[in-house]
């Protein structure tokens, strides 16, 4: 049974005293009248002044007819008057309804119509600017300085309304959540007990969130505890540098933010900058990424993950961020019950995914004027007393009671902390005269940014993206506007008749709202346009294009300013909101003397070199290189081709030289010195002239090109000598093709596509005479190696190794391929035995000193050439789109399904009750190294445990549950784990999965399945899956000494396709019921092998 609740020294029944938050504030004002209560810039109010000013507003509202449970609009810019007006509404007995003056007038009018307020409290003419007619408007500035200053006599009860905050609604109109004083008091007391009681008194608490966002109450309720609420100015909230200055100069002790804003502040130096008064950061509003969690866990300030829907009064659970545990929701606040409930309404067992139902003191009254929706979401507690709110959030309880957040069970998304019903946007789009139907889809970019794309079926003539965006901008707030608008003749549907979102085509440049294209003018415009294209992921930016119409938002604006600083451009981010076109904003920017690209590149290309310790991955790659050199075998390379109409060899060389100057890994060699492996970063390396290979006269030029590419890949690189890459140019009858080939030590598959795109973009710009400022990577590979050493030392390193050894210990040593391999081979269960055996069979001609180093670093060396073969096939659109739709419903990447499928395949082939596979995983930490070349790859382990009734959904859920831990511990390379556990790679490493997303929008052309000799498999067989937008390419490299071609084709690859088909077709199938077309012989009972003395295990 999964029930979480929190006991507290505060008896929930004690909330009857005080009866309302007004009572709490007035008691505090009487206790500390001279203490500073409110601060906004130079304006200050002590508690007595704030009490008196809000009393005057309250009396004026009472004169207008405000009584308990009536609603009053609150429309004001951020400042003293906003809080004075809010408190005045509460003191009059009213419930405040935030009306953001930045919202479109039509949306504000919708909220006004629904809330039917008695009056609107305003300041600075905000209500007048919206043209609010038919409602009394009370000006705070005119009222707060005159009139009766004593407290009005209003008998407020705990069940009277405190506020109504509107959130996105699926019907096309926002819905109002009604929160009472008793729920507000619950928040105040719960946060006081969990956070503020551990901190000193009289803190400065920053009001960062908008008052239209319920997170603002985290700061505002601190007026009941004697703290100072300091309002963050609007132009500071969206600027990382200004925000850090604000925290410093205002001596802020506590502030709240979303994970997105926290990440930008971290990269701006939040945890490196001395902020001695900062004691706590409350983070909430959206999922907390693992990378940001890790940084926050190591910070000198306490960070909390605060979770809760608006319907449960801001926060329901709270987690102190720590390195001991990855991202989680923590435990309920005092007086909160949290139930994890399965689809049939029963309580879920620990580890099982279910919907989170919340009960207790924080549950709101319901939705204003929405009785049916209220009855659907707010229900009687079937497990106890009181009411529950069905959150729609999918969670899983850990064994220690903590909750893991796994996503939503509906079409609701959160973007930058704002809750959005996709159906509301689609409903508003359908009001457009030229739109017959619409749907809205969230799209996640490589960097984790979520943007919305609208798909519309035109009524007759297709409306333009610009028209549709302008239509929505008059009705919806900025954060709800899609960045792309795609017209389609019909929506693809699945077998269930519902829209198959996975089959919708990705937006193209023509689908993004923009203006007629005028090319950028001048150096600054050109440089900023380049940054916009990178940041907003658009093909081009013209002078009249608007940053926000292209999909930009406030967080993008913060990132833009940071990137501009890197290349030496200075600008005030506020100017981007005032002058949002490229030409207008560029006019406000100027070059500075610091951080210019030319200077950075000149520093990187000086004479000599820099020696520094090698990374773990470099040590492993170097060990493998020693064997390949001794045997004369080809290096392990990554390769990509680019077609060019007619390439200029000299210009291509210049562009590539510039890329080498930017990426240190491309000019780094490896050497043994003083008995240790070091990386030597050379100050410069110039590419030799590129000699084109003319294939135009060949009978089959494409076949000749393939042969050329194969010859290039067959080269052997020596890690002690540059270059470790080649650039080849082939002339074909209709075009030229550039072949980029890199040894895997300096370039990994994950970054190759981005690197080649960077080179191609620079080549195109130079060939057209355009300036193309490319920013230097945020971090070098040398810096990564240093970070890695720190991360793998001490307690941190032990945590990483303990995770992986614990996983291996739980699953056991299996050697599962013996159950379906064609040819038995002896093997070692012990890592130490494996190494001893390998050392006894050194390759002829390999230097013994180097060999000793090689085996010290890595345990999977081949001491003799291993005959390899490969089999390739593909999965077509029918299965692929069903898999993609399933992944989208589960809010998981398609790779998660592939990892689960590979595990399930092993289970179906062996009958084991637990399976373990290796997955090639990118190890780039989020942030500085995202744009750095180098080898950031590791073998991560994923396991699935099975019971008799384990279903496909549960197998996928087990993989999803491991992904955060893999992200946290992926820095620890597998050889270090094997050495610690004394388990050989032969014992556990029998299947390696490599999942790649193709960097191309070309369809996967059908081809005949084929067998080939050659290849490379670090384990007994490697399964590579390449995801195209309409299918999967599958390639299996295997050891011929273990498998016959037929077994690989039918049993292994065919079985993998069978499992994928079952995943696509059977929503709730049991793993045990998945049938393979070509099953192996019936498996014998599992045999787990323990390390033996000194002899291999006979298979």
mmCIF file of C-alpha atoms in Angstrom, residues 415-720:
data_model
loop_
_atom_site.group_PDB
_atom_site.id
_atom_site.type_symbol
_atom_site.label_atom_id
_atom_site.label_comp_id
_atom_site.label_asym_id
_atom_site.label_seq_id
_atom_site.Cartn_x
_atom_site.Cartn_y
_atom_site.Cartn_z
ATOM 1 C CA UNK A 415 6.835 25.296 -19.463
ATOM 2 C CA UNK A 416 9.064 27.623 -17.450
ATOM 3 C CA UNK A 417 6.911 26.928 -14.398
ATOM 4 C CA UNK A 418 3.582 27.736 -16.105
ATOM 5 C CA UNK A 419 0.942 25.019 -16.281
ATOM 6 C CA UNK A 420 -0.551 24.793 -19.756
ATOM 7 C CA UNK A 421 -3.493 22.774 -21.053
ATOM 8 C CA UNK A 422 -2.690 22.062 -24.690
ATOM 9 C CA UNK A 423 -6.409 21.738 -25.359
ATOM 10 C CA UNK A 424 -6.960 25.380 -24.423
ATOM 11 C CA UNK A 425 -4.568 26.580 -27.134
ATOM 12 C CA UNK A 426 -6.137 24.223 -29.685
ATOM 13 C CA UNK A 427 -9.637 25.413 -28.736
ATOM 14 C CA UNK A 428 -8.677 29.070 -29.218
ATOM 15 C CA UNK A 429 -7.062 28.257 -32.574
ATOM 16 C CA UNK A 430 -10.332 26.662 -33.690
ATOM 17 C CA UNK A 431 -12.032 30.020 -33.167
ATOM 18 C CA UNK A 432 -10.011 31.357 -36.135
ATOM 19 C CA UNK A 433 -12.196 31.616 -39.235
ATOM 20 C CA UNK A 434 -9.663 29.765 -41.406
ATOM 21 C CA UNK A 435 -9.075 26.838 -39.007
ATOM 22 C CA UNK A 436 -11.286 23.727 -39.123
ATOM 23 C CA UNK A 437 -9.395 21.729 -36.484
ATOM 24 C CA UNK A 438 -6.219 22.064 -34.424
ATOM 25 C CA UNK A 439 -3.973 20.193 -32.037
ATOM 26 C CA UNK A 440 -0.908 21.361 -30.109
ATOM 27 C CA UNK A 441 2.156 19.217 -29.395
ATOM 28 C CA UNK A 442 5.072 19.821 -26.996
ATOM 29 C CA UNK A 443 8.466 19.331 -28.656
ATOM 30 C CA UNK A 444 11.650 18.825 -26.640
ATOM 31 C CA UNK A 445 14.954 19.976 -28.124
ATOM 32 C CA UNK A 446 18.363 18.358 -27.533
ATOM 33 C CA UNK A 447 19.115 20.802 -24.726
ATOM 34 C CA UNK A 448 15.891 19.911 -22.913
ATOM 35 C CA UNK A 449 13.989 23.071 -23.865
ATOM 36 C CA UNK A 450 10.249 22.440 -24.415
ATOM 37 C CA UNK A 451 8.429 24.429 -27.105
ATOM 38 C CA UNK A 452 4.932 24.127 -28.482
ATOM 39 C CA UNK A 453 4.023 23.423 -32.093
ATOM 40 C CA UNK A 454 0.477 23.915 -33.389
ATOM 41 C CA UNK A 455 -0.908 21.706 -36.168
ATOM 42 C CA UNK A 456 -4.000 23.005 -37.954
ATOM 43 C CA UNK A 457 -6.328 21.715 -40.644
ATOM 44 C CA UNK A 458 -7.340 24.759 -42.727
ATOM 45 C CA UNK A 459 -11.015 25.426 -43.396
ATOM 46 C CA UNK A 460 -10.223 26.656 -46.906
ATOM 47 C CA UNK A 461 -7.189 28.825 -47.640
ATOM 48 C CA UNK A 462 -4.285 28.007 -45.336
ATOM 49 C CA UNK A 463 -3.633 30.786 -42.786
ATOM 50 C CA UNK A 464 -0.025 31.880 -42.377
ATOM 51 C CA UNK A 465 1.985 31.196 -39.191
ATOM 52 C CA UNK A 466 2.220 34.953 -38.637
ATOM 53 C CA UNK A 467 -1.572 35.342 -38.848
ATOM 54 C CA UNK A 468 -2.171 32.488 -36.426
ATOM 55 C CA UNK A 469 0.359 33.753 -33.922
ATOM 56 C CA UNK A 470 -1.093 37.256 -34.041
ATOM 57 C CA UNK A 471 -4.564 35.790 -33.507
ATOM 58 C CA UNK A 472 -3.439 33.852 -30.431
ATOM 59 C CA UNK A 473 -1.358 36.752 -29.076
ATOM 60 C CA UNK A 474 -4.561 38.761 -28.682
ATOM 61 C CA UNK A 475 -6.109 36.006 -26.554
ATOM 62 C CA UNK A 476 -3.371 34.083 -24.734
ATOM 63 C CA UNK A 477 -0.344 35.066 -22.632
ATOM 64 C CA UNK A 478 3.104 34.908 -24.203
ATOM 65 C CA UNK A 479 4.133 31.650 -22.529
ATOM 66 C CA UNK A 480 1.209 29.818 -24.204
ATOM 67 C CA UNK A 481 2.074 30.839 -27.780
ATOM 68 C CA UNK A 482 3.419 28.051 -30.044
ATOM 69 C CA UNK A 483 6.587 28.835 -31.937
ATOM 70 C CA UNK A 484 5.485 26.970 -35.083
ATOM 71 C CA UNK A 485 2.170 26.589 -36.949
ATOM 72 C CA UNK A 486 1.983 23.646 -39.343
ATOM 73 C CA UNK A 487 -0.891 23.301 -41.810
ATOM 74 C CA UNK A 488 -1.785 19.678 -42.624
ATOM 75 C CA UNK A 489 -4.620 18.200 -44.709
ATOM 76 C CA UNK A 490 -5.579 15.756 -41.920
ATOM 77 C CA UNK A 491 -4.286 14.446 -38.612
ATOM 78 C CA UNK A 492 -2.734 10.949 -38.663
ATOM 79 C CA UNK A 493 -4.530 8.541 -36.348
ATOM 80 C CA UNK A 494 -3.582 5.327 -34.623
ATOM 81 C CA UNK A 495 -5.511 2.092 -34.302
ATOM 82 C CA UNK A 496 -7.540 3.598 -31.459
ATOM 83 C CA UNK A 497 -8.711 6.447 -33.683
ATOM 84 C CA UNK A 498 -6.838 9.072 -31.694
ATOM 85 C CA UNK A 499 -4.345 11.525 -33.187
ATOM 86 C CA UNK A 500 -0.940 9.876 -33.605
ATOM 87 C CA UNK A 501 1.278 12.767 -32.575
ATOM 88 C CA UNK A 502 4.416 10.779 -33.302
ATOM 89 C CA UNK A 503 3.436 10.704 -36.988
ATOM 90 C CA UNK A 504 3.135 14.485 -37.320
ATOM 91 C CA UNK A 505 5.997 15.938 -39.332
ATOM 92 C CA UNK A 506 8.481 18.192 -37.528
ATOM 93 C CA UNK A 507 7.993 21.929 -38.135
ATOM 94 C CA UNK A 508 10.011 23.439 -40.982
ATOM 95 C CA UNK A 509 11.343 26.979 -41.261
ATOM 96 C CA UNK A 510 8.287 28.030 -43.264
ATOM 97 C CA UNK A 511 6.058 27.038 -40.326
ATOM 98 C CA UNK A 512 7.598 29.597 -37.951
ATOM 99 C CA UNK A 513 5.993 33.001 -37.655
ATOM 100 C CA UNK A 514 8.230 35.616 -39.212
ATOM 101 C CA UNK A 515 8.450 38.669 -41.435
ATOM 102 C CA UNK A 516 9.554 39.102 -45.090
ATOM 103 C CA UNK A 517 13.254 38.301 -45.123
ATOM 104 C CA UNK A 518 15.750 41.141 -45.231
ATOM 105 C CA UNK A 519 19.363 39.993 -44.638
ATOM 106 C CA UNK A 520 21.237 41.326 -41.592
ATOM 107 C CA UNK A 521 23.395 44.399 -42.150
ATOM 108 C CA UNK A 522 26.709 45.081 -40.504
ATOM 109 C CA UNK A 523 28.910 43.046 -38.208
ATOM 110 C CA UNK A 524 26.786 43.301 -35.048
ATOM 111 C CA UNK A 525 23.505 42.396 -36.756
ATOM 112 C CA UNK A 526 25.169 39.456 -38.468
ATOM 113 C CA UNK A 527 26.721 38.200 -35.239
ATOM 114 C CA UNK A 528 23.473 38.461 -33.287
ATOM 115 C CA UNK A 529 21.517 36.826 -36.117
ATOM 116 C CA UNK A 530 23.894 33.880 -35.918
ATOM 117 C CA UNK A 531 23.247 33.568 -32.186
ATOM 118 C CA UNK A 532 19.480 33.734 -32.738
ATOM 119 C CA UNK A 533 19.601 30.907 -35.275
ATOM 120 C CA UNK A 534 21.574 28.731 -32.843
ATOM 121 C CA UNK A 535 19.422 29.523 -29.834
ATOM 122 C CA UNK A 536 15.989 29.450 -31.486
ATOM 123 C CA UNK A 537 16.886 26.632 -33.903
ATOM 124 C CA UNK A 538 15.746 28.426 -37.036
ATOM 125 C CA UNK A 539 17.432 28.389 -40.440
ATOM 126 C CA UNK A 540 17.822 32.127 -40.876
ATOM 127 C CA UNK A 541 17.008 35.440 -39.215
ATOM 128 C CA UNK A 542 16.206 38.654 -41.036
ATOM 129 C CA UNK A 543 16.436 42.271 -39.914
ATOM 130 C CA UNK A 544 12.701 42.575 -39.247
ATOM 131 C CA UNK A 545 12.265 39.203 -37.543
ATOM 132 C CA UNK A 546 10.993 39.406 -33.986
ATOM 133 C CA UNK A 547 12.835 37.401 -31.306
ATOM 134 C CA UNK A 548 9.648 36.357 -29.550
ATOM 135 C CA UNK A 549 7.696 35.567 -32.710
ATOM 136 C CA UNK A 550 10.463 33.137 -33.659
ATOM 137 C CA UNK A 551 9.809 31.207 -30.445
ATOM 138 C CA UNK A 552 12.023 33.102 -27.999
ATOM 139 C CA UNK A 553 11.032 33.666 -24.394
ATOM 140 C CA UNK A 554 12.529 35.237 -21.282
ATOM 141 C CA UNK A 555 14.848 32.298 -20.546
ATOM 142 C CA UNK A 556 16.062 32.346 -24.149
ATOM 143 C CA UNK A 557 16.727 36.049 -23.660
ATOM 144 C CA UNK A 558 18.928 35.310 -20.649
ATOM 145 C CA UNK A 559 20.832 32.695 -22.654
ATOM 146 C CA UNK A 560 21.239 35.144 -25.535
ATOM 147 C CA UNK A 561 22.849 37.798 -23.334
ATOM 148 C CA UNK A 562 25.200 35.182 -21.874
ATOM 149 C CA UNK A 563 26.270 34.020 -25.348
ATOM 150 C CA UNK A 564 26.714 37.608 -26.507
ATOM 151 C CA UNK A 565 29.056 38.237 -23.576
ATOM 152 C CA UNK A 566 31.138 35.237 -24.662
ATOM 153 C CA UNK A 567 31.780 36.692 -28.115
ATOM 154 C CA UNK A 568 32.389 40.203 -26.831
ATOM 155 C CA UNK A 569 28.998 41.844 -27.401
ATOM 156 C CA UNK A 570 27.346 43.885 -24.656
ATOM 157 C CA UNK A 571 23.621 44.659 -24.475
ATOM 158 C CA UNK A 572 20.932 45.303 -21.884
ATOM 159 C CA UNK A 573 18.436 42.467 -21.931
ATOM 160 C CA UNK A 574 15.613 44.888 -21.200
ATOM 161 C CA UNK A 575 16.339 46.331 -24.634
ATOM 162 C CA UNK A 576 15.324 43.026 -26.214
ATOM 163 C CA UNK A 577 11.829 43.372 -24.763
ATOM 164 C CA UNK A 578 11.589 46.973 -25.989
ATOM 165 C CA UNK A 579 13.291 46.450 -29.392
ATOM 166 C CA UNK A 580 12.471 42.837 -30.265
ATOM 167 C CA UNK A 581 13.446 42.855 -33.946
ATOM 168 C CA UNK A 582 16.974 41.962 -34.967
ATOM 169 C CA UNK A 583 17.679 45.437 -36.336
ATOM 170 C CA UNK A 584 16.169 47.191 -33.326
ATOM 171 C CA UNK A 585 17.974 45.082 -30.735
ATOM 172 C CA UNK A 586 21.315 45.147 -32.599
ATOM 173 C CA UNK A 587 21.184 48.932 -32.503
ATOM 174 C CA UNK A 588 21.350 48.726 -28.699
ATOM 175 C CA UNK A 589 24.395 46.384 -28.678
ATOM 176 C CA UNK A 590 28.096 47.238 -28.813
ATOM 177 C CA UNK A 591 31.418 45.403 -28.950
ATOM 178 C CA UNK A 592 33.432 45.205 -25.755
ATOM 179 C CA UNK A 593 37.146 44.680 -25.355
ATOM 180 C CA UNK A 594 36.760 41.329 -23.617
ATOM 181 C CA UNK A 595 35.960 37.776 -24.697
ATOM 182 C CA UNK A 596 36.159 38.347 -28.456
ATOM 183 C CA UNK A 597 36.390 35.177 -30.510
ATOM 184 C CA UNK A 598 39.535 36.230 -32.325
ATOM 185 C CA UNK A 599 41.349 36.764 -29.049
ATOM 186 C CA UNK A 600 40.175 33.404 -27.712
ATOM 187 C CA UNK A 601 41.318 31.621 -30.845
ATOM 188 C CA UNK A 602 44.671 33.398 -30.830
ATOM 189 C CA UNK A 603 45.248 32.260 -27.236
ATOM 190 C CA UNK A 604 44.504 28.679 -28.282
ATOM 191 C CA UNK A 605 46.892 28.685 -31.249
ATOM 192 C CA UNK A 606 50.154 29.774 -29.684
ATOM 193 C CA UNK A 607 53.406 27.746 -29.817
ATOM 194 C CA UNK A 608 54.181 24.712 -27.661
ATOM 195 C CA UNK A 609 51.782 22.520 -25.756
ATOM 196 C CA UNK A 610 50.151 21.922 -22.385
ATOM 197 C CA UNK A 611 50.456 18.581 -20.565
ATOM 198 C CA UNK A 612 47.752 17.435 -18.152
ATOM 199 C CA UNK A 613 46.468 14.115 -16.781
ATOM 200 C CA UNK A 614 44.392 12.017 -19.177
ATOM 201 C CA UNK A 615 40.704 11.326 -18.607
ATOM 202 C CA UNK A 616 39.404 7.849 -17.798
ATOM 203 C CA UNK A 617 38.065 7.484 -21.343
ATOM 204 C CA UNK A 618 41.362 8.595 -22.882
ATOM 205 C CA UNK A 619 43.135 5.913 -20.816
ATOM 206 C CA UNK A 620 40.775 3.245 -22.125
ATOM 207 C CA UNK A 621 40.976 4.484 -25.710
ATOM 208 C CA UNK A 622 44.763 4.678 -25.523
ATOM 209 C CA UNK A 623 44.953 1.085 -24.267
ATOM 210 C CA UNK A 624 42.894 -0.097 -27.220
ATOM 211 C CA UNK A 625 45.074 1.976 -29.552
ATOM 212 C CA UNK A 626 48.202 0.186 -28.331
ATOM 213 C CA UNK A 627 46.712 -3.157 -29.372
ATOM 214 C CA UNK A 628 45.550 -1.908 -32.776
ATOM 215 C CA UNK A 629 49.009 -0.435 -33.483
ATOM 216 C CA UNK A 630 50.733 -3.695 -32.529
ATOM 217 C CA UNK A 631 48.408 -5.746 -34.723
ATOM 218 C CA UNK A 632 48.145 -3.238 -37.582
ATOM 219 C CA UNK A 633 44.354 -3.216 -37.218
ATOM 220 C CA UNK A 634 42.128 -0.276 -38.200
ATOM 221 C CA UNK A 635 41.256 2.319 -35.606
ATOM 222 C CA UNK A 636 37.741 2.680 -34.270
ATOM 223 C CA UNK A 637 36.404 5.739 -36.083
ATOM 224 C CA UNK A 638 33.313 7.873 -36.477
ATOM 225 C CA UNK A 639 32.549 9.219 -39.917
ATOM 226 C CA UNK A 640 30.089 11.542 -41.629
ATOM 227 C CA UNK A 641 29.637 12.761 -45.198
ATOM 228 C CA UNK A 642 28.434 16.150 -46.381
ATOM 229 C CA UNK A 643 27.391 16.946 -49.954
ATOM 230 C CA UNK A 644 28.472 20.293 -51.425
ATOM 231 C CA UNK A 645 27.592 21.665 -54.851
ATOM 232 C CA UNK A 646 31.223 22.462 -55.692
ATOM 233 C CA UNK A 647 33.720 22.533 -52.839
ATOM 234 C CA UNK A 648 36.734 24.831 -52.623
ATOM 235 C CA UNK A 649 39.523 22.662 -51.094
ATOM 236 C CA UNK A 650 41.493 25.617 -49.719
ATOM 237 C CA UNK A 651 38.467 27.280 -48.147
ATOM 238 C CA UNK A 652 37.463 23.913 -46.672
ATOM 239 C CA UNK A 653 40.928 23.570 -45.140
ATOM 240 C CA UNK A 654 40.749 27.063 -43.626
ATOM 241 C CA UNK A 655 37.331 26.378 -42.119
ATOM 242 C CA UNK A 656 38.502 23.102 -40.641
ATOM 243 C CA UNK A 657 41.644 24.707 -39.221
ATOM 244 C CA UNK A 658 39.404 27.229 -37.444
ATOM 245 C CA UNK A 659 37.356 24.351 -36.025
ATOM 246 C CA UNK A 660 40.529 22.648 -34.778
ATOM 247 C CA UNK A 661 41.487 25.892 -33.054
ATOM 248 C CA UNK A 662 38.129 25.925 -31.258
ATOM 249 C CA UNK A 663 38.141 22.284 -30.121
ATOM 250 C CA UNK A 664 41.191 21.251 -28.082
ATOM 251 C CA UNK A 665 40.431 17.531 -28.390
ATOM 252 C CA UNK A 666 41.271 17.686 -32.126
ATOM 253 C CA UNK A 667 44.839 18.796 -31.363
ATOM 254 C CA UNK A 668 45.501 16.546 -28.384
ATOM 255 C CA UNK A 669 47.838 13.532 -28.302
ATOM 256 C CA UNK A 670 48.410 10.914 -25.572
ATOM 257 C CA UNK A 671 51.770 9.906 -24.070
ATOM 258 C CA UNK A 672 53.213 7.939 -21.165
ATOM 259 C CA UNK A 673 55.532 10.114 -19.076
ATOM 260 C CA UNK A 674 56.778 9.599 -15.527
ATOM 261 C CA UNK A 675 54.847 6.319 -15.432
ATOM 262 C CA UNK A 676 51.484 7.971 -16.077
ATOM 263 C CA UNK A 677 49.350 8.691 -19.111
ATOM 264 C CA UNK A 678 49.029 12.373 -19.982
ATOM 265 C CA UNK A 679 47.170 14.316 -22.649
ATOM 266 C CA UNK A 680 49.235 16.836 -24.563
ATOM 267 C CA UNK A 681 47.226 19.737 -25.957
ATOM 268 C CA UNK A 682 49.113 21.319 -28.834
ATOM 269 C CA UNK A 683 48.931 25.045 -29.419
ATOM 270 C CA UNK A 684 48.115 24.636 -33.104
ATOM 271 C CA UNK A 685 47.721 22.133 -35.897
ATOM 272 C CA UNK A 686 47.272 23.010 -39.554
ATOM 273 C CA UNK A 687 45.538 20.559 -41.858
ATOM 274 C CA UNK A 688 47.525 19.468 -44.900
ATOM 275 C CA UNK A 689 46.231 20.644 -48.294
ATOM 276 C CA UNK A 690 43.153 18.689 -49.344
ATOM 277 C CA UNK A 691 43.615 16.850 -52.641
ATOM 278 C CA UNK A 692 40.251 16.023 -54.272
ATOM 279 C CA UNK A 693 39.640 12.454 -55.472
ATOM 280 C CA UNK A 694 37.935 12.505 -58.858
ATOM 281 C CA UNK A 695 35.231 9.845 -59.137
ATOM 282 C CA UNK A 696 33.338 11.432 -62.036
ATOM 283 C CA UNK A 697 34.580 8.915 -64.581
ATOM 284 C CA UNK A 698 33.721 5.866 -62.481
ATOM 285 C CA UNK A 699 31.072 3.464 -63.796
ATOM 286 C CA UNK A 700 29.272 3.632 -60.463
ATOM 287 C CA UNK A 701 30.414 6.823 -58.673
ATOM 288 C CA UNK A 702 28.327 6.150 -55.550
ATOM 289 C CA UNK A 703 29.849 2.685 -55.140
ATOM 290 C CA UNK A 704 33.291 4.216 -55.648
ATOM 291 C CA UNK A 705 32.462 6.781 -52.949
ATOM 292 C CA UNK A 706 31.473 3.990 -50.548
ATOM 293 C CA UNK A 707 34.754 2.216 -51.269
ATOM 294 C CA UNK A 708 36.692 5.443 -50.623
ATOM 295 C CA UNK A 709 34.903 5.913 -47.311
ATOM 296 C CA UNK A 710 35.694 2.314 -46.322
ATOM 297 C CA UNK A 711 39.388 2.815 -47.161
ATOM 298 C CA UNK A 712 39.482 5.959 -45.047
ATOM 299 C CA UNK A 713 37.905 4.134 -42.111
ATOM 300 C CA UNK A 714 40.497 1.375 -42.418
ATOM 301 C CA UNK A 715 43.349 3.703 -41.414
ATOM 302 C CA UNK A 716 45.214 3.231 -38.160
ATOM 303 C CA UNK A 717 45.852 6.363 -36.093
ATOM 304 C CA UNK A 718 48.694 6.645 -33.610
ATOM 305 C CA UNK A 719 47.538 8.565 -30.546
ATOM 306 C CA UNK A 720 51.013 10.006 -30.072
#
